[in-house]
């Protein structure tokens, strides 16, 4: 045996679960393999190479890309990822950091990992690194003088964005331009073009010796089989180090210069479409990686200082009448000596153009100049409904981006803590408890990534630390790392509970107030965006003149040779020798089971459990009087799984909400959990009503809930919803022993929240700042534009989902939120509050009340016209060993609170009656369809609803350096269920999209875009082709059309959809299915998703994998003709693109309108119109939905419940 067991440790991922960590070392080198026994179906592998950046050429990043192009023993490009796909994975991947490069693989089950690891290591340790690979993958100039290359284009799209510029400049200042952390490990484009392949080869020799490499495997795997598979390739693991190669140095931190106020500040301009908001960020050097006590202590302090809207930093800068930022985020970064980063985003930037905003803000501030610092504690008097705005400091918004101004305000908070510490001992314990439970939550959600990161930090300390208190630094002559140091986290947290205030105060003094602070002011600059757009075109024109036609021709010829050389051409014999696809039935699936109970009839709830089989559901058509409809929901799904937490999700339908109120959804969802709550006397201990300030509400939520959210639909991103936007959702989770308390708190939030002017204006202004940042993102705006057009073009006013999508879109909310702020200034706050309260009443209406109102409204009611009511539903999830009935506990809590809520409404003269009273008033001759929520009714995408003028829309956005495109066609495969097409469409999309597959090689391989993919959106019934970060969107799209046309020939079909490729795609689809249920949250969501779609969940996993395996080539051909060829029909496709501004916009538009087909052999030259996309150019401003304050209809829309 050439591997020896070097060390063993363990880690507690839950209070009752300990995982073993075993480190093995190869005797003939320092190569290590570390096993972490994480339970579940997935096996993750990370090959860790400690690397350094000596400059901005991006050596570690460019090498990372070339690793995948072939190896000594497996020289064929695409072999590695084809093998990975067949090992039940979606392919290999990699990342590059400032101090390490990681190569990753995730497989369903362990067998695939064992098969691929030696081959993966061969690519990492013995890559081919051929010049032609460098040309296509890293950098080249094409025949049109454009600068290309996958890496070059990737960095060109990123390097001028606010996040990347901010990250780089924080590091440059923090490490004084004298450390690997000071450089752009991805590479700057100006330096990438001067990089050579020989430099990369030398870099590989220095860093990629087996003695410098470790492998981390998380999952249930046979260790002996892994070690044996590696021992069979001893030449791979033995050290190859050339004696002439200089040893890898330690990472030393240069001293800071002596600076005034211990502050180093820099102002950085970034290109963007507006100059409304920027960001201000701070950085400090933190404790060494092994100093866990200080690291955890700082994490706890910052959790207290910033995590909730009631925390000191949020109170001072965000939750104000005049916010100084819209968000604050903290990261303790695991550099060799850690770094502390504090980022304030959405900071208002005042210029001459928007100076009025600053003057108005100053006027608002002048109302009161009391200091908030004495109010830092988030523990507020429970009966004090006043908010922090009453104590606001006067802030001149024009000064915020002056060096040191924001810093002084921030230091007041830190100095206060350094002097006084936490508000009290109880707050220390609460914050530590919160921190502990959030770590447990993270370990349950993603144990593989978290535990891998913990181990990498131990490896980095060993490889790069100048000194280690654990005496395990290589540069102090240590021979092995101490692996698993983070297993002390929970012991340290327990210790810290008894530490005095002095410990916490001294931490802030040592690392913050007495230390050098780095400040980076990120200033939005629209002029810079225009300059950069023009400069790229000018530079290309200059290169054309400089190179001349002959040189350009030679460059183009050389590029063609390189592309040919890099084509995927794996011999059939090699493919035939690949190992068989692992047996799916042997994968250890994550446990879970689900049942659904109907609560339409109370007697049924007590005696009958209803499974997901649709045949067992109640009859869909019943007289109202036959059901108990006293609640807003009709079904409860109960999931049991291996979780540490209890989870409650309440979905309430919004179909009956007046259209005029829907604009308020965003404001409403963001205020719940962050607005005062008036607890009725029936729910207090002293039998007296109690008004909780919003700070107290936030504090109580933080103590009780592990996580919480109020939102429209599933996958809510504030201004966009993935699906099910016709429902309003309130969800939260807690420790299992707090389940009943959690239920009652959620009811209080939902039923007894109160809205006031201070919370409305603060929330509205912060939302506007977030909206501004959203509008700068090309990919996010792609979704927003698509959704807006689909919703606006749809004439079906009964399509609640589209009505809500349009109401919450950035184009509607920007004008709406501005109008909200105007209304408050005009003294119309009461109307806004009444509208928010009306939404609250509407979503809480029982089914019987909805039926009653529909019956009374008759012709004006959509519900009455359709004779259909869609109730809400609830999902509860609990650990397997929960020994009570969570459904009965939830219903008892709901009924108790709901009765109190109804009585309160009665006292406000709103008519709420019993079933009997309603039965007397309802016309029993009217039959209503009480629709089952499982499956949930839906309306798929209809291309005919989009008029010709909006079929192809292009929106230029200043600040973008690349384009983003999405093209939709109809693909309704979810109904009727079961639908045999669902599996074939999914497999074909995977076949075309997979790593090193047709789209990957023709689009990414040619440098036209960072990514090109196909995705099936089951819920909306859409099949979509998308481009991400595309430098040549028209050429990338033509490559896609070329593939679709090529598949229409016998030869093309045989090449693209061979049995080998079909089996490979099937394996990837099975992996994705298993991966989606690899954690407790994944299992819980999969049961809900399956029920909504109409699957019988109890057997979905088995049936899904079975049906995937049964798909044939003929099935793929059928769905190809039925769905995929629609992309070639202009009347059946809908395309949206966000792109760069300036002269390039017209070039792109013209290229799409009149495509050059000469380079595409499969495209039909006789019918070029099939491939032409006549984009209509729109500006962001033109897409806004406007409110006219002088228009009575618009005033009514803003406030329909005025008195």
mmCIF file with all atom_site columns, N, CA, C and O in Angstrom, residues 34 36 45-50 95 97 99-104 214-216 289 334-336 448-464 481-486:
data_model
loop_
_atom_site.group_PDB
_atom_site.id
_atom_site.type_symbol
_atom_site.label_atom_id
_atom_site.label_alt_id
_atom_site.label_comp_id
_atom_site.label_asym_id
_atom_site.label_entity_id
_atom_site.label_seq_id
_atom_site.pdbx_PDB_ins_code
_atom_site.Cartn_x
_atom_site.Cartn_y
_atom_site.Cartn_z
_atom_site.occupancy
_atom_site.B_iso_or_equiv
_atom_site.pdbx_formal_charge
_atom_site.auth_seq_id
_atom_site.auth_comp_id
_atom_site.auth_asym_id
_atom_site.auth_atom_id
_atom_site.pdbx_PDB_model_num
ATOM 1   N N  . UNK A 1 34  ? -8.232  13.506 0.922   1.00 0.00 ? 34  UNK A N  1
ATOM 2   C CA . UNK A 1 34  ? -8.957  13.716 2.173   1.00 0.00 ? 34  UNK A CA 1
ATOM 3   C C  . UNK A 1 34  ? -10.406 13.300 1.979   1.00 0.00 ? 34  UNK A C  1
ATOM 4   O O  . UNK A 1 34  ? -11.094 13.818 1.076   1.00 0.00 ? 34  UNK A O  1
ATOM 5   N N  . UNK A 1 36  ? -14.256 12.965 3.485   1.00 0.00 ? 36  UNK A N  1
ATOM 6   C CA . UNK A 1 36  ? -15.219 13.431 4.488   1.00 0.00 ? 36  UNK A CA 1
ATOM 7   C C  . UNK A 1 36  ? -16.509 12.656 4.255   1.00 0.00 ? 36  UNK A C  1
ATOM 8   O O  . UNK A 1 36  ? -17.109 12.748 3.179   1.00 0.00 ? 36  UNK A O  1
ATOM 9   N N  . UNK A 1 45  ? -15.982 16.013 -5.524  1.00 0.00 ? 45  UNK A N  1
ATOM 10  C CA . UNK A 1 45  ? -14.521 15.943 -5.534  1.00 0.00 ? 45  UNK A CA 1
ATOM 11  C C  . UNK A 1 45  ? -13.967 17.323 -5.879  1.00 0.00 ? 45  UNK A C  1
ATOM 12  O O  . UNK A 1 45  ? -14.432 17.968 -6.821  1.00 0.00 ? 45  UNK A O  1
ATOM 13  N N  . UNK A 1 46  ? -12.990 17.764 -5.112  1.00 0.00 ? 46  UNK A N  1
ATOM 14  C CA . UNK A 1 46  ? -12.288 19.012 -5.413  1.00 0.00 ? 46  UNK A CA 1
ATOM 15  C C  . UNK A 1 46  ? -10.795 18.735 -5.407  1.00 0.00 ? 46  UNK A C  1
ATOM 16  O O  . UNK A 1 46  ? -10.237 18.304 -4.391  1.00 0.00 ? 46  UNK A O  1
ATOM 17  N N  . UNK A 1 47  ? -10.154 18.928 -6.550  1.00 0.00 ? 47  UNK A N  1
ATOM 18  C CA . UNK A 1 47  ? -8.699  18.815 -6.656  1.00 0.00 ? 47  UNK A CA 1
ATOM 19  C C  . UNK A 1 47  ? -8.138  20.203 -6.387  1.00 0.00 ? 47  UNK A C  1
ATOM 20  O O  . UNK A 1 47  ? -8.372  21.141 -7.162  1.00 0.00 ? 47  UNK A O  1
ATOM 21  N N  . UNK A 1 48  ? -7.438  20.356 -5.275  1.00 0.00 ? 48  UNK A N  1
ATOM 22  C CA . UNK A 1 48  ? -6.993  21.676 -4.814  1.00 0.00 ? 48  UNK A CA 1
ATOM 23  C C  . UNK A 1 48  ? -5.509  21.862 -5.139  1.00 0.00 ? 48  UNK A C  1
ATOM 24  O O  . UNK A 1 48  ? -4.662  21.054 -4.738  1.00 0.00 ? 48  UNK A O  1
ATOM 25  N N  . UNK A 1 49  ? -5.226  22.952 -5.860  1.00 0.00 ? 49  UNK A N  1
ATOM 26  C CA . UNK A 1 49  ? -3.843  23.304 -6.186  1.00 0.00 ? 49  UNK A CA 1
ATOM 27  C C  . UNK A 1 49  ? -3.562  24.697 -5.614  1.00 0.00 ? 49  UNK A C  1
ATOM 28  O O  . UNK A 1 49  ? -4.122  25.682 -6.103  1.00 0.00 ? 49  UNK A O  1
ATOM 29  N N  . UNK A 1 50  ? -2.747  24.802 -4.565  1.00 0.00 ? 50  UNK A N  1
ATOM 30  C CA . UNK A 1 50  ? -2.380  26.136 -4.070  1.00 0.00 ? 50  UNK A CA 1
ATOM 31  C C  . UNK A 1 50  ? -1.599  26.886 -5.146  1.00 0.00 ? 50  UNK A C  1
ATOM 32  O O  . UNK A 1 50  ? -0.563  26.403 -5.622  1.00 0.00 ? 50  UNK A O  1
ATOM 33  N N  . UNK A 1 95  ? -12.648 26.485 -10.576 1.00 0.00 ? 95  UNK A N  1
ATOM 34  C CA . UNK A 1 95  ? -12.688 27.878 -10.127 1.00 0.00 ? 95  UNK A CA 1
ATOM 35  C C  . UNK A 1 95  ? -11.244 28.341 -9.917  1.00 0.00 ? 95  UNK A C  1
ATOM 36  O O  . UNK A 1 95  ? -10.332 27.538 -9.703  1.00 0.00 ? 95  UNK A O  1
ATOM 37  N N  . UNK A 1 97  ? -9.120  31.165 -7.554  1.00 0.00 ? 97  UNK A N  1
ATOM 38  C CA . UNK A 1 97  ? -9.062  32.169 -6.491  1.00 0.00 ? 97  UNK A CA 1
ATOM 39  C C  . UNK A 1 97  ? -7.660  32.775 -6.458  1.00 0.00 ? 97  UNK A C  1
ATOM 40  O O  . UNK A 1 97  ? -6.766  32.331 -7.182  1.00 0.00 ? 97  UNK A O  1
ATOM 41  N N  . UNK A 1 99  ? -5.483  32.486 -4.171  1.00 0.00 ? 99  UNK A N  1
ATOM 42  C CA . UNK A 1 99  ? -4.477  31.637 -3.533  1.00 0.00 ? 99  UNK A CA 1
ATOM 43  C C  . UNK A 1 99  ? -4.661  30.142 -3.791  1.00 0.00 ? 99  UNK A C  1
ATOM 44  O O  . UNK A 1 99  ? -3.934  29.322 -3.240  1.00 0.00 ? 99  UNK A O  1
ATOM 45  N N  . UNK A 1 100 ? -5.628  29.770 -4.606  1.00 0.00 ? 100 UNK A N  1
ATOM 46  C CA . UNK A 1 100 ? -5.759  28.365 -4.970  1.00 0.00 ? 100 UNK A CA 1
ATOM 47  C C  . UNK A 1 100 ? -6.660  28.213 -6.186  1.00 0.00 ? 100 UNK A C  1
ATOM 48  O O  . UNK A 1 100 ? -7.509  29.066 -6.465  1.00 0.00 ? 100 UNK A O  1
ATOM 49  N N  . UNK A 1 101 ? -6.437  27.124 -6.910  1.00 0.00 ? 101 UNK A N  1
ATOM 50  C CA . UNK A 1 101 ? -7.277  26.767 -8.054  1.00 0.00 ? 101 UNK A CA 1
ATOM 51  C C  . UNK A 1 101 ? -7.887  25.408 -7.748  1.00 0.00 ? 101 UNK A C  1
ATOM 52  O O  . UNK A 1 101 ? -7.184  24.496 -7.292  1.00 0.00 ? 101 UNK A O  1
ATOM 53  N N  . UNK A 1 102 ? -9.185  25.288 -7.979  1.00 0.00 ? 102 UNK A N  1
ATOM 54  C CA . UNK A 1 102 ? -9.867  24.040 -7.670  1.00 0.00 ? 102 UNK A CA 1
ATOM 55  C C  . UNK A 1 102 ? -10.542 23.455 -8.897  1.00 0.00 ? 102 UNK A C  1
ATOM 56  O O  . UNK A 1 102 ? -11.157 24.180 -9.688  1.00 0.00 ? 102 UNK A O  1
ATOM 57  N N  . UNK A 1 103 ? -10.439 22.140 -9.037  1.00 0.00 ? 103 UNK A N  1
ATOM 58  C CA . UNK A 1 103 ? -11.086 21.410 -10.135 1.00 0.00 ? 103 UNK A CA 1
ATOM 59  C C  . UNK A 1 103 ? -12.132 20.491 -9.514  1.00 0.00 ? 103 UNK A C  1
ATOM 60  O O  . UNK A 1 103 ? -11.818 19.681 -8.635  1.00 0.00 ? 103 UNK A O  1
ATOM 61  N N  . UNK A 1 104 ? -13.377 20.645 -9.954  1.00 0.00 ? 104 UNK A N  1
ATOM 62  C CA . UNK A 1 104 ? -14.475 20.029 -9.230  1.00 0.00 ? 104 UNK A CA 1
ATOM 63  C C  . UNK A 1 104 ? -15.266 19.036 -10.078 1.00 0.00 ? 104 UNK A C  1
ATOM 64  O O  . UNK A 1 104 ? -15.364 19.178 -11.298 1.00 0.00 ? 104 UNK A O  1
ATOM 65  N N  . UNK A 1 214 ? -3.776  18.368 -3.469  1.00 0.00 ? 214 UNK A N  1
ATOM 66  C CA . UNK A 1 214 ? -4.609  17.570 -2.563  1.00 0.00 ? 214 UNK A CA 1
ATOM 67  C C  . UNK A 1 214 ? -5.974  17.360 -3.201  1.00 0.00 ? 214 UNK A C  1
ATOM 68  O O  . UNK A 1 214 ? -6.461  18.221 -3.949  1.00 0.00 ? 214 UNK A O  1
ATOM 69  N N  . UNK A 1 215 ? -6.593  16.238 -2.880  1.00 0.00 ? 215 UNK A N  1
ATOM 70  C CA . UNK A 1 215 ? -7.949  15.938 -3.359  1.00 0.00 ? 215 UNK A CA 1
ATOM 71  C C  . UNK A 1 215 ? -8.864  15.801 -2.159  1.00 0.00 ? 215 UNK A C  1
ATOM 72  O O  . UNK A 1 215 ? -8.539  15.090 -1.193  1.00 0.00 ? 215 UNK A O  1
ATOM 73  N N  . UNK A 1 216 ? -9.990  16.488 -2.197  1.00 0.00 ? 216 UNK A N  1
ATOM 74  C CA . UNK A 1 216 ? -10.987 16.402 -1.122  1.00 0.00 ? 216 UNK A CA 1
ATOM 75  C C  . UNK A 1 216 ? -12.224 15.727 -1.692  1.00 0.00 ? 216 UNK A C  1
ATOM 76  O O  . UNK A 1 216 ? -12.798 16.208 -2.679  1.00 0.00 ? 216 UNK A O  1
ATOM 77  N N  . UNK A 1 289 ? -5.658  32.317 9.971   1.00 0.00 ? 289 UNK A N  1
ATOM 78  C CA . UNK A 1 289 ? -6.665  31.274 9.761   1.00 0.00 ? 289 UNK A CA 1
ATOM 79  C C  . UNK A 1 289 ? -6.816  30.331 10.946  1.00 0.00 ? 289 UNK A C  1
ATOM 80  O O  . UNK A 1 289 ? -7.892  29.789 11.182  1.00 0.00 ? 289 UNK A O  1
ATOM 81  N N  . UNK A 1 334 ? -11.513 33.981 3.870   1.00 0.00 ? 334 UNK A N  1
ATOM 82  C CA . UNK A 1 334 ? -10.488 33.064 4.344   1.00 0.00 ? 334 UNK A CA 1
ATOM 83  C C  . UNK A 1 334 ? -9.181  33.158 3.607   1.00 0.00 ? 334 UNK A C  1
ATOM 84  O O  . UNK A 1 334 ? -8.684  32.153 3.092   1.00 0.00 ? 334 UNK A O  1
ATOM 85  N N  . UNK A 1 335 ? -8.588  34.353 3.530   1.00 0.00 ? 335 UNK A N  1
ATOM 86  C CA . UNK A 1 335 ? -7.225  34.468 3.044   1.00 0.00 ? 335 UNK A CA 1
ATOM 87  C C  . UNK A 1 335 ? -6.298  33.903 4.122   1.00 0.00 ? 335 UNK A C  1
ATOM 88  O O  . UNK A 1 335 ? -6.740  33.590 5.225   1.00 0.00 ? 335 UNK A O  1
ATOM 89  N N  . UNK A 1 336 ? -4.996  33.774 3.826   1.00 0.00 ? 336 UNK A N  1
ATOM 90  C CA . UNK A 1 336 ? -4.092  33.126 4.778   1.00 0.00 ? 336 UNK A CA 1
ATOM 91  C C  . UNK A 1 336 ? -4.150  33.794 6.150   1.00 0.00 ? 336 UNK A C  1
ATOM 92  O O  . UNK A 1 336 ? -4.202  33.125 7.175   1.00 0.00 ? 336 UNK A O  1
ATOM 93  N N  . UNK A 1 448 ? -21.331 19.685 1.563   1.00 0.00 ? 448 UNK A N  1
ATOM 94  C CA . UNK A 1 448 ? -20.169 19.421 0.711   1.00 0.00 ? 448 UNK A CA 1
ATOM 95  C C  . UNK A 1 448 ? -19.315 20.673 0.539   1.00 0.00 ? 448 UNK A C  1
ATOM 96  O O  . UNK A 1 448 ? -18.093 20.637 0.742   1.00 0.00 ? 448 UNK A O  1
ATOM 97  N N  . UNK A 1 449 ? -19.943 21.776 0.171   1.00 0.00 ? 449 UNK A N  1
ATOM 98  C CA . UNK A 1 449 ? -19.177 22.990 -0.101  1.00 0.00 ? 449 UNK A CA 1
ATOM 99  C C  . UNK A 1 449 ? -18.573 23.565 1.179   1.00 0.00 ? 449 UNK A C  1
ATOM 100 O O  . UNK A 1 449 ? -17.414 23.981 1.201   1.00 0.00 ? 449 UNK A O  1
ATOM 101 N N  . UNK A 1 450 ? -19.364 23.597 2.256   1.00 0.00 ? 450 UNK A N  1
ATOM 102 C CA . UNK A 1 450 ? -18.866 24.194 3.496   1.00 0.00 ? 450 UNK A CA 1
ATOM 103 C C  . UNK A 1 450 ? -17.697 23.399 4.064   1.00 0.00 ? 450 UNK A C  1
ATOM 104 O O  . UNK A 1 450 ? -16.660 23.961 4.441   1.00 0.00 ? 450 UNK A O  1
ATOM 105 N N  . UNK A 1 451 ? -17.829 22.080 4.125   1.00 0.00 ? 451 UNK A N  1
ATOM 106 C CA . UNK A 1 451 ? -16.765 21.262 4.696   1.00 0.00 ? 451 UNK A CA 1
ATOM 107 C C  . UNK A 1 451 ? -15.523 21.280 3.802   1.00 0.00 ? 451 UNK A C  1
ATOM 108 O O  . UNK A 1 451 ? -14.388 21.282 4.297   1.00 0.00 ? 451 UNK A O  1
ATOM 109 N N  . UNK A 1 452 ? -15.716 21.311 2.485   1.00 0.00 ? 452 UNK A N  1
ATOM 110 C CA . UNK A 1 452 ? -14.576 21.422 1.573   1.00 0.00 ? 452 UNK A CA 1
ATOM 111 C C  . UNK A 1 452 ? -13.838 22.743 1.805   1.00 0.00 ? 452 UNK A C  1
ATOM 112 O O  . UNK A 1 452 ? -12.602 22.781 1.858   1.00 0.00 ? 452 UNK A O  1
ATOM 113 N N  . UNK A 1 453 ? -14.589 23.832 1.966   1.00 0.00 ? 453 UNK A N  1
ATOM 114 C CA . UNK A 1 453 ? -13.976 25.139 2.221   1.00 0.00 ? 453 UNK A CA 1
ATOM 115 C C  . UNK A 1 453 ? -13.190 25.129 3.520   1.00 0.00 ? 453 UNK A C  1
ATOM 116 O O  . UNK A 1 453 ? -12.076 25.677 3.597   1.00 0.00 ? 453 UNK A O  1
ATOM 117 N N  . UNK A 1 454 ? -13.749 24.502 4.554   1.00 0.00 ? 454 UNK A N  1
ATOM 118 C CA . UNK A 1 454 ? -13.036 24.407 5.833   1.00 0.00 ? 454 UNK A CA 1
ATOM 119 C C  . UNK A 1 454 ? -11.691 23.704 5.665   1.00 0.00 ? 454 UNK A C  1
ATOM 120 O O  . UNK A 1 454 ? -10.672 24.136 6.209   1.00 0.00 ? 454 UNK A O  1
ATOM 121 N N  . UNK A 1 455 ? -11.672 22.613 4.914   1.00 0.00 ? 455 UNK A N  1
ATOM 122 C CA . UNK A 1 455 ? -10.433 21.853 4.718   1.00 0.00 ? 455 UNK A CA 1
ATOM 123 C C  . UNK A 1 455 ? -9.442  22.645 3.867   1.00 0.00 ? 455 UNK A C  1
ATOM 124 O O  . UNK A 1 455 ? -8.231  22.644 4.136   1.00 0.00 ? 455 UNK A O  1
ATOM 125 N N  . UNK A 1 456 ? -9.935  23.341 2.849   1.00 0.00 ? 456 UNK A N  1
ATOM 126 C CA . UNK A 1 456 ? -9.046  24.155 2.001   1.00 0.00 ? 456 UNK A CA 1
ATOM 127 C C  . UNK A 1 456 ? -8.322  25.200 2.838   1.00 0.00 ? 456 UNK A C  1
ATOM 128 O O  . UNK A 1 456 ? -7.129  25.477 2.631   1.00 0.00 ? 456 UNK A O  1
ATOM 129 N N  . UNK A 1 457 ? -9.006  25.787 3.805   1.00 0.00 ? 457 UNK A N  1
ATOM 130 C CA . UNK A 1 457 ? -8.356  26.784 4.671   1.00 0.00 ? 457 UNK A CA 1
ATOM 131 C C  . UNK A 1 457 ? -7.199  26.163 5.448   1.00 0.00 ? 457 UNK A C  1
ATOM 132 O O  . UNK A 1 457 ? -6.158  26.800 5.647   1.00 0.00 ? 457 UNK A O  1
ATOM 133 N N  . UNK A 1 458 ? -7.361  24.912 5.879   1.00 0.00 ? 458 UNK A N  1
ATOM 134 C CA . UNK A 1 458 ? -6.256  24.213 6.554   1.00 0.00 ? 458 UNK A CA 1
ATOM 135 C C  . UNK A 1 458 ? -5.100  23.981 5.588   1.00 0.00 ? 458 UNK A C  1
ATOM 136 O O  . UNK A 1 458 ? -3.926  24.114 5.958   1.00 0.00 ? 458 UNK A O  1
ATOM 137 N N  . UNK A 1 459 ? -5.410  23.641 4.340   1.00 0.00 ? 459 UNK A N  1
ATOM 138 C CA . UNK A 1 459 ? -4.365  23.399 3.340   1.00 0.00 ? 459 UNK A CA 1
ATOM 139 C C  . UNK A 1 459 ? -3.625  24.691 2.990   1.00 0.00 ? 459 UNK A C  1
ATOM 140 O O  . UNK A 1 459 ? -2.405  24.691 2.790   1.00 0.00 ? 459 UNK A O  1
ATOM 141 N N  . UNK A 1 460 ? -4.357  25.800 2.907   1.00 0.00 ? 460 UNK A N  1
ATOM 142 C CA . UNK A 1 460 ? -3.726  27.078 2.572   1.00 0.00 ? 460 UNK A CA 1
ATOM 143 C C  . UNK A 1 460 ? -2.784  27.519 3.695   1.00 0.00 ? 460 UNK A C  1
ATOM 144 O O  . UNK A 1 460 ? -1.698  28.052 3.433   1.00 0.00 ? 460 UNK A O  1
ATOM 145 N N  . UNK A 1 461 ? -3.208  27.314 4.924   1.00 0.00 ? 461 UNK A N  1
ATOM 146 C CA . UNK A 1 461 ? -2.328  27.664 6.051   1.00 0.00 ? 461 UNK A CA 1
ATOM 147 C C  . UNK A 1 461 ? -1.030  26.861 5.983   1.00 0.00 ? 461 UNK A C  1
ATOM 148 O O  . UNK A 1 461 ? 0.067   27.401 6.146   1.00 0.00 ? 461 UNK A O  1
ATOM 149 N N  . UNK A 1 462 ? -1.153  25.587 5.707   1.00 0.00 ? 462 UNK A N  1
ATOM 150 C CA . UNK A 1 462 ? 0.012   24.713 5.611   1.00 0.00 ? 462 UNK A CA 1
ATOM 151 C C  . UNK A 1 462 ? 0.948   25.144 4.478   1.00 0.00 ? 462 UNK A C  1
ATOM 152 O O  . UNK A 1 462 ? 2.170   25.198 4.644   1.00 0.00 ? 462 UNK A O  1
ATOM 153 N N  . UNK A 1 463 ? 0.394   25.485 3.347   1.00 0.00 ? 463 UNK A N  1
ATOM 154 C CA . UNK A 1 463 ? 1.210   25.785 2.165   1.00 0.00 ? 463 UNK A CA 1
ATOM 155 C C  . UNK A 1 463 ? 1.766   27.204 2.143   1.00 0.00 ? 463 UNK A C  1
ATOM 156 O O  . UNK A 1 463 ? 2.859   27.421 1.610   1.00 0.00 ? 463 UNK A O  1
ATOM 157 N N  . UNK A 1 464 ? 1.028   28.179 2.681   1.00 0.00 ? 464 UNK A N  1
ATOM 158 C CA . UNK A 1 464 ? 1.402   29.576 2.445   1.00 0.00 ? 464 UNK A CA 1
ATOM 159 C C  . UNK A 1 464 ? 1.694   30.412 3.680   1.00 0.00 ? 464 UNK A C  1
ATOM 160 O O  . UNK A 1 464 ? 2.225   31.512 3.566   1.00 0.00 ? 464 UNK A O  1
ATOM 161 N N  . UNK A 1 481 ? -0.124  19.076 7.284   1.00 0.00 ? 481 UNK A N  1
ATOM 162 C CA . UNK A 1 481 ? -1.125  20.032 7.773   1.00 0.00 ? 481 UNK A CA 1
ATOM 163 C C  . UNK A 1 481 ? -2.001  19.392 8.847   1.00 0.00 ? 481 UNK A C  1
ATOM 164 O O  . UNK A 1 481 ? -2.174  18.173 8.873   1.00 0.00 ? 481 UNK A O  1
ATOM 165 N N  . UNK A 1 482 ? -2.539  20.217 9.724   1.00 0.00 ? 482 UNK A N  1
ATOM 166 C CA . UNK A 1 482 ? -3.562  19.742 10.660  1.00 0.00 ? 482 UNK A CA 1
ATOM 167 C C  . UNK A 1 482 ? -4.904  19.955 9.969   1.00 0.00 ? 482 UNK A C  1
ATOM 168 O O  . UNK A 1 482 ? -5.322  21.092 9.738   1.00 0.00 ? 482 UNK A O  1
ATOM 169 N N  . UNK A 1 483 ? -5.548  18.851 9.614   1.00 0.00 ? 483 UNK A N  1
ATOM 170 C CA . UNK A 1 483 ? -6.805  18.911 8.865   1.00 0.00 ? 483 UNK A CA 1
ATOM 171 C C  . UNK A 1 483 ? -7.992  18.772 9.821   1.00 0.00 ? 483 UNK A C  1
ATOM 172 O O  . UNK A 1 483 ? -8.000  17.903 10.697  1.00 0.00 ? 483 UNK A O  1
ATOM 173 N N  . UNK A 1 484 ? -8.994  19.650 9.641   1.00 0.00 ? 484 UNK A N  1
ATOM 174 C CA . UNK A 1 484 ? -10.210 19.561 10.450  1.00 0.00 ? 484 UNK A CA 1
ATOM 175 C C  . UNK A 1 484 ? -10.224 20.493 11.634  1.00 0.00 ? 484 UNK A C  1
ATOM 176 O O  . UNK A 1 484 ? -10.937 20.249 12.612  1.00 0.00 ? 484 UNK A O  1
ATOM 177 N N  . UNK A 1 485 ? -9.473  21.601 11.548  1.00 0.00 ? 485 UNK A N  1
ATOM 178 C CA . UNK A 1 485 ? -9.427  22.535 12.686  1.00 0.00 ? 485 UNK A CA 1
ATOM 179 C C  . UNK A 1 485 ? -10.793 23.163 12.964  1.00 0.00 ? 485 UNK A C  1
ATOM 180 O O  . UNK A 1 485 ? -11.093 23.522 14.100  1.00 0.00 ? 485 UNK A O  1
ATOM 181 N N  . UNK A 1 486 ? -11.620 23.264 11.926  1.00 0.00 ? 486 UNK A N  1
ATOM 182 C CA . UNK A 1 486 ? -12.939 23.897 12.109  1.00 0.00 ? 486 UNK A CA 1
ATOM 183 C C  . UNK A 1 486 ? -13.896 23.029 12.927  1.00 0.00 ? 486 UNK A C  1
ATOM 184 O O  . UNK A 1 486 ? -15.008 23.458 13.231  1.00 0.00 ? 486 UNK A O  1
#
